[in-house]
Amino acid sequence: MSAILAVLEQRDGKLRGVSFEALAAARLLADPSGTVDAVLIGPGGISTDGLAAHGADRVFVIADDRLRLYQASAYAEAVAERAKAGAYSAVVLAATAQGRDLGPRIAARLGVPLLADVTALALDQGVVATRPVYSGKALSRTRVTAPSCVVSVRPNVFAAVASAKAGTVTPVPAPADPGRAKTTQVKAPERTALDVAEAAIVVAGGRGLKEPANFKLLEDLAAAFGNAAVGASRAVVDAGWRSHADQVGQTGKTVSPSLYFAIGISGAVQHLAGMRTAKVIVAINRDKDAPIFKVADYGIVGDLFEIVPRLTEEIKKLRGA
Amino acid sequence: MKIAVCVKRVPDTETRIKIGVDGKSIDEAGVKFILNPYDEFAVEEALRLKEKAGNGEVVVYALGSDASQETIRTTLAMGADRGVLLKTDTPSADPLPAARALAAELKSGAYDLILFGKFAIDDYHQAVGPMVAELLDLPCVTAIGHLEVNGGSAVAEREVEGGIEVVELSLPAVLSADKGLNEPRYPALKGIMAAKKKPLEVKAVTLDAGGVTLLELALPPARKEGRIVGEGPDAVTALIQALRSEAKAI
Ligand SMILES: Cc1cc2nc3c(=O)[nH]c(=O)nc-3n(C[C@H](O)[C@H](O)[C@H](O)COP(=O)(O)OP(=O)(O)OC[C@H]3O[C@@H](n4cnc5c(N)ncnc54)[C@H](O)[C@@H]3O)c2cc1C
Ligand SMILES: Nc1ncnc2c1ncn2[C@@H]1O[C@H](COP(=O)(O)O)[C@@H](O)[C@H]1O
């Protein structure tokens, strides 16, 4: 019989998919008899559609146009206030750029432990969390001994679940003063492409692509899938072929898509750190001894310049059918 | 400009991780330790800000065992002025106790800026910087890839999904450094020699117990044996087949 607080995330007033994942993880910790409350911070008029269907018993909405962008200190204060009021046994958020910033602030305000970037959760004499450490080369399993904790869950790991609940909505007044650090804008990238950390399918390329223009091959493949993003190894990001926003790996993003293509990527440990929790990994490489084949579920040995266009054709056919 | 930088000693990224006999720590035999790569960006930024201001001090803090002195010396060789080791041999699986110990030490330092790395590549908490900021009630921007400081205020940029957040803040403040903030310098021989004579204070600290117990540290389950479906473009058919009927991924 515990109560859990899920922190939802919005962008431009729309709920992000990870919000439902946070709810799913919260539901897991609440066990069937417990309650899951949600807190949603965003601009005036923000919609709470879908939250009841995804398991929220109560939704606390803090809506103010000054909170349209992520304002760290106002958001942290709002969540911490709600957490204190509800005496929750856990506060759950998604380990996105926002969640990774917000989680530790809430934990420090509440004086409770933080379990960051968690990939598995269980209830066993308290919250037991599994999280990748040492660049994903080890997994740490910890049990919370404090009465409460803050948990951030790795995106794409906890699947959203349908679970109809009351979903009563309570507006809460906003602590909208951004304080001494104010987000003034979010500079949009030139492209409006899907982010690698959020995409269900990632098509990643490395030095094997030979030159930047050849990434067109991967963009075509991603477009054929429709729900794919193009990722990159550090080698090609450092060479200036791709933006750092696309980099997968230890010094780039951590991704857990349902399908990951490593194309012309050798599979260095630092690259693996960012993608080894992908559900299915496909490697295309002309070197049959490339380390990437050790983690790949499926591999094709050969010249990517011949293989990728064929793959794109086949995917187009499938999707068209 | 008075700047503090918090740095951590971590295993090199190339290290093969072996789990120790206790099942709760790594086997350190043969492991090479380095200055956390993200902390290198923080140290570099501090040095550049001090150089630009034309005066000031860069003080480096590390919390850890005696071995962290070597890590501090590396930053002194890069150009930091002095170091402080908060000595403890009992690490915590909860980042808050470390943040509390660092905050208690930094509190009276009258720093204009306190810099951290975005995360430590061993524990991946991405937490100690913003926790210290909260404990000291200072404005904080994490994972910054760009920074401009003008007197008592600054503009920082951080990469988020689908864009770059621009944050205006006032000093004193806490920042954590992402890759791309700068290109860290290598310590020159002269720096290495000078570092030996720079002050390095050692203070014993006791961490509070924190709120989590480490149950186990384990290697990730091996991914189930994969297979090469074929060679060349003709293997695409077999791949699609496998992805559809076997993996149900498309
Ligand atoms: C501290 C640190 C952090 C790092 N962080 C990251 C990180 O976040 N992400 C990351 O990716 N790396 C990271 N690295 C770098 C990493 O060690 C590797 O150098 C990098 O991943 C290599 O990139 P690559 O696979 O694209 O290039 P390469 O290693 O050069 O591999 C290219 C591959 O393409 C194949 N190939 C060539 N031509 C063809 C063709 N025509 N058809 C098919 N295959 C072909 C080759 O066989 C080869 O396997 C980091 C390194 C360090 C030290
Ligand atoms: N033991 C430590 N001593 C000094 N600084 C630390 C320590 N642990 C973490 N930090 C700092 O906090 C940052 C984030 O670490 P973490 O929250 O552990 O991922 C690191 O990049 C360091 O700047």
XYZ file of C-alpha atoms and ligand atoms in Angstrom:
647
model
C 0.000 0.000 0.000
C 2.273 2.703 -1.118
C 1.844 5.976 -2.932
C 4.185 6.881 -5.757
C 4.591 10.206 -7.528
C 5.353 10.222 -11.253
C 6.815 13.388 -12.759
C 5.523 13.927 -16.285
C 7.302 15.743 -19.052
C 5.916 17.989 -21.760
C 7.294 19.825 -24.716
C 5.439 22.742 -26.273
C 2.463 21.870 -24.111
C 2.260 18.278 -25.340
C 2.940 15.275 -23.133
C 6.044 13.374 -24.158
C 5.960 9.596 -24.566
C 8.426 9.121 -21.699
C 5.757 10.451 -19.353
C 3.783 7.255 -19.843
C 6.939 5.246 -19.167
C 7.416 7.098 -15.873
C 3.807 6.273 -15.026
C 4.373 2.607 -15.889
C 7.448 2.452 -13.629
C 5.534 4.226 -10.857
C 2.681 1.724 -11.198
C 5.209 -1.079 -10.834
C 6.430 0.381 -7.539
C 2.935 1.117 -6.262
C 1.883 -2.549 -6.601
C -1.770 -3.020 -7.579
C -3.201 -1.714 -4.326
C -1.177 1.490 -4.119
C -1.848 4.867 -5.665
C 0.036 6.608 -8.427
C -0.161 10.372 -8.503
C 1.276 12.421 -11.290
C 2.588 15.948 -11.408
C 2.550 17.827 -14.681
C 4.270 21.185 -15.073
C 3.810 23.225 -18.214
C 2.168 26.173 -19.943
C -1.381 27.334 -19.279
C -4.062 25.138 -20.800
C -1.851 22.039 -20.929
C -3.848 18.889 -21.595
C -3.904 15.852 -19.318
C -5.385 13.562 -21.962
C -4.326 9.952 -21.684
C -3.089 10.109 -18.115
C -6.047 8.323 -16.541
C -5.814 5.588 -19.171
C -2.138 5.126 -18.303
C -2.663 4.598 -14.632
C -2.725 8.000 -12.902
C -5.041 8.107 -9.896
C -4.639 11.836 -9.410
C -2.964 14.413 -11.596
C -1.621 17.633 -10.084
C -1.263 20.250 -12.766
C 0.937 23.287 -12.402
C 0.170 25.337 -15.476
C 1.675 28.734 -16.133
C 3.051 30.191 -19.343
C 6.266 31.047 -17.522
C 6.771 27.297 -17.063
C 6.478 26.394 -20.735
C 10.245 25.871 -20.876
C 12.055 23.801 -18.291
C 12.943 26.105 -15.385
C 15.086 23.958 -13.118
C 14.557 25.638 -9.803
C 10.819 26.348 -10.175
C 10.215 22.793 -11.421
C 12.265 21.311 -8.581
C 10.395 23.373 -6.045
C 7.001 22.397 -7.475
C 7.801 18.672 -7.456
C 9.439 18.764 -4.021
C 6.431 20.587 -2.556
C 4.041 18.006 -4.020
C 6.290 15.167 -2.838
C 6.326 16.521 0.700
C 2.566 17.009 0.701
C 1.920 13.454 -0.471
C 4.479 11.566 1.646
C 5.316 9.351 -1.329
C 7.549 6.350 -1.028
C 9.125 7.177 -4.404
C 9.247 9.959 -6.969
C 9.730 8.592 -10.490
C 10.878 10.502 -13.554
C 12.253 9.657 -16.986
C 16.042 9.903 -17.320
C 15.849 12.455 -20.124
C 17.945 15.636 -20.271
C 15.277 17.201 -18.059
C 14.832 14.244 -15.713
C 18.553 13.853 -15.172
C 18.772 17.499 -14.199
C 15.636 17.535 -12.081
C 16.041 14.209 -10.237
C 19.109 15.094 -8.154
C 17.671 18.487 -7.261
C 14.512 16.883 -5.902
C 16.505 14.222 -4.053
C 18.685 16.896 -2.427
C 15.647 18.977 -1.463
C 13.939 15.973 0.082
C 17.153 14.595 1.585
C 16.537 11.177 0.030
C 18.657 8.909 -2.210
C 18.632 9.088 -6.000
C 18.687 6.039 -8.258
C 19.577 7.437 -11.663
C 19.039 5.941 -15.107
C 17.487 2.760 -13.793
C 16.860 -0.158 -16.179
C 15.004 -2.541 -13.844
C 12.893 -2.085 -10.735
C 11.493 -4.502 -8.190
C 9.894 -4.399 -4.775
C 11.728 -6.647 -2.333
C 11.877 -5.276 1.213
C 12.036 -1.852 -0.358
C 12.729 -0.515 -3.807
C 15.418 -2.536 -5.568
C 16.906 -0.793 -8.582
C 19.289 -2.046 -11.244
C 21.403 0.532 -13.040
C 24.250 0.291 -15.534
C 27.601 1.534 -14.219
C 31.163 1.580 -15.622
C 29.911 2.501 -19.106
C 27.386 -0.308 -19.024
C 30.165 -2.839 -18.394
C 28.567 -3.708 -15.043
C 25.162 -3.554 -13.426
C 24.677 -2.386 -9.878
C 21.732 -3.594 -7.858
C 20.822 -1.502 -4.845
C 18.094 -1.543 -2.240
C 16.666 1.666 -0.856
C 16.751 1.752 2.933
C 15.418 5.291 3.291
C 11.657 5.838 3.606
C 11.574 7.497 0.197
C 13.704 7.914 -2.902
C 13.897 9.530 -6.333
C 14.175 7.187 -9.318
C 14.892 8.158 -12.915
C 14.166 5.450 -15.469
C 16.037 5.038 -18.729
C 13.784 5.945 -21.687
C 12.431 3.068 -23.788
C 13.007 0.488 -21.055
C 9.722 0.592 -19.136
C 6.911 0.123 -21.631
C 3.870 2.317 -21.221
C 0.916 0.283 -19.951
C -2.800 0.811 -20.259
C -4.435 0.761 -16.822
C -7.566 2.814 -16.356
C -7.637 4.863 -13.170
C -9.654 7.800 -11.900
C -7.289 10.434 -13.175
C -8.810 13.280 -11.192
C -7.174 16.562 -12.063
C -6.202 19.114 -9.421
C -4.732 22.454 -10.451
C -1.933 23.647 -8.173
C -0.722 27.251 -7.988
C 2.612 27.759 -9.685
C 5.906 28.770 -8.087
C 6.743 30.361 -11.403
C 9.693 32.569 -10.524
C 12.640 31.054 -12.379
C 15.025 32.385 -9.741
C 18.683 33.032 -10.523
C 18.951 30.716 -13.540
C 16.372 31.247 -16.243
C 15.910 29.262 -19.427
C 15.238 31.919 -22.040
C 14.841 29.786 -25.141
C 15.364 26.409 -26.712
C 17.299 26.798 -29.921
C 15.804 24.338 -32.329
C 18.239 22.340 -34.422
C 18.263 23.030 -38.144
C 16.639 19.682 -38.688
C 13.417 18.588 -37.070
C 14.527 14.962 -37.037
C 13.599 12.555 -34.287
C 16.095 12.471 -31.424
C 18.247 9.326 -31.222
C 17.462 8.947 -27.530
C 13.736 8.813 -28.235
C 13.433 6.944 -31.513
C 12.092 3.392 -31.599
C 14.622 2.559 -34.308
C 18.130 3.983 -34.604
C 20.182 3.716 -37.780
C 23.722 4.600 -36.744
C 26.728 5.107 -38.968
C 30.458 5.267 -38.399
C 33.695 5.895 -40.184
C 32.813 3.117 -42.620
C 30.519 5.629 -44.353
C 33.710 7.228 -45.753
C 32.361 10.759 -46.096
C 29.590 12.935 -44.688
C 27.497 12.966 -47.867
C 27.089 9.198 -47.637
C 24.961 9.564 -44.532
C 22.206 10.179 -47.073
C 22.081 6.376 -47.340
C 21.215 6.127 -43.652
C 18.742 8.994 -43.829
C 16.970 7.148 -46.625
C 16.870 3.972 -44.561
C 15.540 5.888 -41.540
C 12.915 7.540 -43.733
C 11.864 4.140 -45.066
C 11.175 3.018 -41.480
C 9.344 6.238 -40.696
C 10.009 6.065 -36.961
C 13.796 5.954 -37.059
C 16.546 8.423 -36.170
C 20.072 8.566 -37.583
C 22.823 8.103 -34.999
C 26.599 8.342 -35.261
C 29.818 7.091 -33.714
C 32.155 9.536 -32.063
C 34.676 9.145 -34.839
C 32.339 10.779 -37.331
C 31.110 13.391 -34.864
C 34.682 14.406 -34.061
C 35.361 14.596 -37.778
C 32.494 17.066 -38.039
C 30.346 14.856 -40.287
C 27.453 14.679 -37.856
C 26.213 16.765 -34.951
C 27.117 15.817 -31.385
C 23.376 15.531 -30.750
C 23.458 12.341 -32.835
C 26.387 10.708 -31.065
C 25.728 7.399 -29.384
C 28.068 6.186 -26.681
C 29.745 7.043 -23.483
C 30.347 10.676 -24.370
C 27.175 10.886 -26.395
C 23.699 9.597 -25.787
C 22.516 6.388 -24.239
C 19.831 4.782 -26.342
C 17.572 1.778 -25.831
C 15.596 1.494 -29.064
C 13.754 -1.642 -30.039
C 16.033 -1.931 -33.073
C 19.573 -0.565 -33.520
C 21.584 -0.688 -36.726
C 25.360 -0.252 -36.417
C 26.540 0.428 -39.934
C 30.250 0.845 -40.620
C 30.832 1.058 -36.865
C 33.567 -1.110 -35.360
C 31.963 -1.473 -31.914
C 34.454 0.152 -29.526
C 33.588 -0.239 -25.807
C 32.683 3.428 -25.567
C 30.203 3.038 -28.395
C 28.726 -0.101 -26.846
C 28.219 1.865 -23.606
C 25.540 3.852 -25.380
C 23.594 1.137 -27.143
C 24.053 -2.229 -25.533
C 20.601 -2.124 -23.940
C 18.947 -1.894 -27.372
C 16.501 -4.746 -27.733
C 17.737 -5.974 -31.108
C 21.094 -5.035 -32.625
C 21.960 -5.422 -36.297
C 25.523 -4.910 -37.511
C 26.627 -4.301 -41.054
C 30.390 -4.335 -41.437
C 32.815 -5.590 -44.009
C 35.227 -6.876 -41.377
C 33.886 -10.188 -40.079
C 36.074 -9.828 -36.969
C 34.737 -6.382 -36.015
C 33.864 -6.371 -32.282
C 30.358 -5.121 -33.054
C 29.443 -8.624 -34.239
C 29.996 -9.878 -30.673
C 27.013 -7.898 -29.389
C 24.886 -7.958 -32.540
C 21.874 -10.248 -32.735
C 22.120 -10.289 -36.517
C 25.002 -9.393 -38.736
C 25.722 -9.003 -42.396
C 29.342 -9.091 -43.480
C 29.959 -6.978 -46.533
C 30.114 -3.576 -48.144
C 27.568 -1.238 -46.628
C 27.368 0.704 -49.897
C 25.847 -2.372 -51.515
C 23.836 -3.614 -48.554
C 22.145 -0.476 -47.217
C 20.393 0.585 -50.464
C 19.018 -2.949 -50.831
C 17.835 -2.912 -47.224
C 16.110 0.434 -47.782
C 14.318 -0.964 -50.841
C 13.118 -3.994 -48.925
C 11.869 -1.924 -45.976
C 10.031 0.387 -48.383
C 8.365 -2.626 -49.980
C 7.351 -3.969 -46.583
C 5.956 -0.694 -45.382
C 4.191 -0.022 -48.643
C 2.527 -3.414 -48.543
C 37.650 34.987 -10.273
C 37.699 32.274 -7.630
C 36.724 28.891 -8.994
C 36.360 25.464 -7.403
C 36.399 22.277 -9.475
C 35.308 18.896 -8.119
C 37.071 15.944 -9.693
C 36.868 12.214 -9.330
C 39.338 9.399 -9.870
C 37.758 6.756 -12.104
C 38.842 3.640 -14.019
C 39.961 4.326 -17.577
C 37.186 3.732 -20.100
C 39.242 1.075 -21.869
C 39.424 -0.986 -18.686
C 37.995 -4.460 -18.724
C 35.771 -4.648 -15.688
C 36.217 -7.660 -13.420
C 33.991 -8.046 -10.396
C 35.796 -8.409 -7.066
C 35.381 -11.436 -4.805
C 32.919 -9.547 -2.582
C 30.558 -9.226 -5.542
C 30.126 -5.565 -4.684
C 33.139 -3.831 -6.147
C 35.433 -4.080 -9.118
C 38.698 -5.958 -8.965
C 41.194 -3.091 -9.142
C 44.195 -5.251 -9.989
C 45.718 -3.976 -13.205
C 43.109 -1.227 -13.588
C 44.416 2.116 -14.766
C 42.778 5.093 -13.097
C 42.322 8.478 -14.690
C 40.829 11.897 -14.054
C 37.128 11.587 -14.960
C 37.004 12.815 -18.610
C 34.102 15.206 -17.961
C 35.983 16.731 -15.044
C 38.796 17.500 -17.460
C 36.417 19.808 -19.317
C 35.520 21.448 -16.001
C 39.175 21.992 -15.061
C 39.972 23.392 -18.508
C 37.028 25.805 -18.333
C 38.104 27.003 -14.897
C 41.647 27.639 -16.122
C 40.420 29.562 -19.156
C 38.073 31.717 -17.075
C 40.838 32.536 -14.645
C 43.245 33.351 -17.480
C 40.660 35.582 -19.109
C 39.905 37.390 -15.857
C 43.632 37.899 -15.382
C 43.434 37.015 -11.706
C 41.927 34.559 -9.305
C 42.413 31.048 -8.109
C 41.416 27.565 -9.250
C 41.017 25.124 -6.361
C 40.460 21.432 -7.061
C 38.557 19.147 -4.691
C 38.416 15.370 -4.775
C 36.626 13.096 -2.389
C 38.108 9.639 -2.125
C 40.986 7.553 -0.939
C 44.629 8.657 -0.806
C 45.037 7.516 -4.388
C 42.993 10.534 -5.471
C 46.007 12.711 -4.683
C 47.414 11.596 -8.010
C 44.236 12.772 -9.741
C 44.498 16.148 -8.034
C 48.172 16.401 -9.102
C 47.090 15.885 -12.696
C 44.864 18.959 -12.445
C 47.625 20.936 -10.737
C 49.873 20.027 -13.648
C 47.215 21.375 -16.015
C 47.438 24.656 -14.114
C 45.138 24.565 -11.083
C 46.561 26.443 -8.095
C 45.947 24.103 -5.217
C 44.086 20.979 -4.250
C 42.090 19.582 -1.371
C 41.557 15.864 -0.795
C 38.539 14.968 1.302
C 39.803 11.641 2.411
C 37.444 8.740 2.934
C 37.796 5.057 2.212
C 34.103 4.248 2.332
C 32.364 5.128 -0.893
C 28.579 5.306 -0.962
C 26.158 3.913 -3.529
C 24.010 6.996 -2.882
C 25.369 10.251 -4.381
C 23.868 12.465 -1.660
C 26.446 11.763 1.093
C 29.305 12.736 -1.250
C 27.400 15.868 -2.270
C 26.871 16.763 1.393
C 30.559 16.342 2.209
C 31.626 18.450 -0.772
C 29.001 21.104 -0.072
C 30.089 21.407 3.557
C 33.655 21.999 2.414
C 32.793 24.392 -0.446
C 30.372 26.460 1.581
C 32.873 28.864 3.110
C 35.071 29.115 0.011
C 33.431 32.255 -1.427
C 33.681 30.831 -4.931
C 32.280 32.667 -7.943
C 31.855 29.362 -9.709
C 31.852 25.720 -8.644
C 32.389 23.362 -11.559
C 31.660 19.659 -11.941
C 31.714 17.105 -14.704
C 28.402 16.098 -16.255
C 28.817 12.663 -14.731
C 31.427 10.329 -13.340
C 32.054 7.527 -15.838
C 32.113 4.918 -13.081
C 28.844 5.494 -11.219
C 26.907 7.481 -13.830
C 24.779 9.311 -11.264
C 24.908 12.673 -12.989
C 23.903 14.019 -9.631
C 26.656 15.358 -7.401
C 26.848 18.803 -9.103
C 23.149 19.725 -8.963
C 22.887 18.223 -5.453
C 25.701 20.458 -4.210
C 23.958 23.423 -5.854
C 20.727 22.644 -4.019
C 22.496 22.135 -0.714
C 24.260 25.489 -1.097
C 21.202 27.174 -2.596
C 23.083 28.285 -5.696
C 21.762 28.587 -9.267
C 22.916 25.674 -11.387
C 23.012 24.595 -15.016
C 24.029 21.017 -15.789
C 25.661 19.398 -18.810
C 26.720 22.650 -20.445
C 28.354 22.649 -23.854
C 28.879 26.387 -24.057
C 29.494 29.157 -21.532
C 29.944 32.910 -21.586
C 30.702 34.750 -18.377
C 30.305 38.529 -18.173
C 31.118 39.896 -14.740
C 28.428 38.777 -12.356
C 26.282 36.964 -14.881
C 26.608 34.203 -17.449
C 24.844 32.483 -20.309
C 25.107 28.709 -20.558
C 23.836 26.324 -23.192
C 22.909 22.712 -22.694
C 21.902 20.097 -25.202
C 18.479 18.555 -24.687
C 16.470 16.198 -26.890
C 15.605 18.149 -29.999
C 17.333 21.424 -29.177
C 19.705 23.522 -27.107
C 18.483 25.219 -23.959
C 19.844 28.700 -23.349
C 20.029 29.604 -19.665
C 20.849 33.013 -18.195
C 22.178 32.954 -14.660
C 23.841 35.062 -12.031
C 27.033 34.209 -10.148
C 27.925 32.644 -7.806
C 26.726 29.476 -9.482
C 27.281 25.761 -10.012
C 27.858 24.357 -13.499
C 28.525 20.880 -14.835
C 30.536 20.363 -18.008
C 29.575 18.273 -21.007
C 31.841 17.191 -23.826
C 32.272 19.970 -26.361
C 32.623 22.753 -23.779
C 36.311 23.050 -24.675
C 39.370 21.070 -25.690
C 41.279 20.218 -22.484
C 45.008 20.951 -22.491
C 47.661 18.341 -21.802
C 49.889 19.078 -18.833
C 53.256 20.295 -20.110
C 56.455 19.007 -18.515
C 56.894 22.367 -16.797
C 53.398 22.047 -15.370
C 54.126 18.559 -14.103
C 57.246 19.769 -12.322
C 55.426 22.786 -10.866
C 52.530 20.615 -9.699
C 54.796 18.781 -7.292
C 55.300 21.978 -5.305
C 51.719 23.185 -5.290
C 49.752 22.864 -2.041
C 47.610 19.758 -1.590
C 45.731 19.663 1.668
C 44.319 16.389 3.005
C 41.284 16.460 5.278
C 39.595 13.377 6.673
C 35.840 13.277 6.232
C 33.198 10.802 7.294
C 30.295 10.303 4.929
C 26.844 9.771 6.317
C 25.429 6.345 5.559
C 23.109 7.414 2.778
C 19.860 5.724 1.946
C 20.791 2.768 -0.224
C 22.545 -0.548 0.236
C 24.544 -2.043 -2.581
C 23.336 -5.602 -3.025
C 25.422 -6.672 -5.930
C 27.692 -5.564 -8.724
C 27.528 -7.947 -11.661
C 28.557 -8.174 -15.260
C 25.639 -7.525 -17.603
C 24.069 -10.738 -18.872
C 25.820 -11.660 -22.115
C 23.607 -10.775 -25.041
C 22.272 -13.970 -26.445
C 24.573 -15.344 -29.063
C 23.973 -13.473 -32.297
C 24.604 -14.769 -35.760
C 25.816 -13.624 -39.111
C 22.853 -14.035 -41.433
C 24.981 -13.854 -44.537
C 27.395 -11.929 -46.711
C 26.758 -9.074 -49.100
C 23.492 -7.540 -50.306
C 21.844 -10.904 -50.907
C 21.808 -11.449 -47.145
C 19.253 -8.649 -46.792
C 16.391 -11.059 -47.442
C 17.538 -13.319 -44.618
C 17.933 -10.318 -42.329
C 14.419 -9.042 -42.993
C 13.088 -12.546 -42.444
C 14.865 -12.819 -39.094
C 13.790 -9.356 -37.963
C 10.170 -10.083 -38.836
C 9.520 -13.627 -37.733
C 12.228 -14.267 -35.152
C 12.928 -10.956 -33.419
C 9.542 -9.416 -34.242
C 11.371 -6.122 -34.491
C 9.778 -4.846 -37.693
C 36.917 8.709 -23.355
C 36.391 8.207 -24.664
C 35.044 8.359 -24.949
C 34.506 7.891 -26.157
N 33.171 8.045 -26.384
C 32.642 7.516 -27.506
C 31.240 7.612 -27.778
O 30.467 8.203 -27.012
N 30.750 7.048 -28.908
C 31.557 6.398 -29.812
O 31.032 5.908 -30.835
N 32.878 6.336 -29.596
C 33.441 6.885 -28.483
N 34.789 6.827 -28.315
C 35.631 6.427 -29.467
C 35.733 4.932 -29.697
O 36.790 4.444 -28.923
C 36.002 4.636 -31.180
O 37.162 5.321 -31.578
C 34.874 5.026 -32.131
O 33.643 4.512 -31.655
C 35.148 4.457 -33.513
O 34.185 4.906 -34.424
P 33.819 4.042 -35.725
O 33.355 2.703 -35.292
O 32.896 4.881 -36.533
O 35.185 4.001 -36.512
P 36.198 2.774 -36.754
O 36.619 2.160 -35.475
O 37.234 3.314 -37.673
O 35.333 1.680 -37.505
C 34.877 1.809 -38.813
C 34.261 0.463 -39.185
O 33.677 0.547 -40.480
C 33.934 -0.665 -41.176
N 33.867 -0.366 -42.614
C 34.711 0.393 -43.332
N 34.280 0.468 -44.611
C 33.167 -0.267 -44.711
C 32.278 -0.587 -45.773
N 32.440 -0.111 -47.005
N 31.211 -1.389 -45.522
C 31.013 -1.889 -44.254
N 31.833 -1.605 -43.212
C 32.893 -0.803 -43.432
C 35.292 -1.096 -40.709
O 35.449 -2.505 -40.856
C 35.268 -0.684 -39.231
O 34.808 -1.735 -38.400
C 35.351 7.286 -27.114
C 36.711 7.137 -26.840
C 37.224 7.567 -25.638
C 38.693 7.372 -25.374
N 34.155 11.574 -5.064
C 34.088 12.740 -5.734
N 34.995 13.718 -5.492
C 34.938 14.899 -6.139
N 34.029 15.176 -7.074
C 33.099 14.246 -7.361
C 33.080 12.977 -6.712
N 32.050 12.264 -7.209
C 31.469 13.040 -8.140
N 32.103 14.235 -8.233
C 31.800 15.353 -9.143
O 30.454 15.270 -9.539
C 30.358 15.026 -10.949
C 29.195 14.130 -11.218
O 29.413 12.870 -10.646
P 28.277 11.782 -10.484
O 27.083 12.505 -9.919
O 28.842 10.795 -9.536
O 27.999 11.235 -11.855
C 31.714 14.486 -11.339
O 31.976 14.738 -12.705
C 32.633 15.286 -10.403
O 32.802 16.603 -10.895
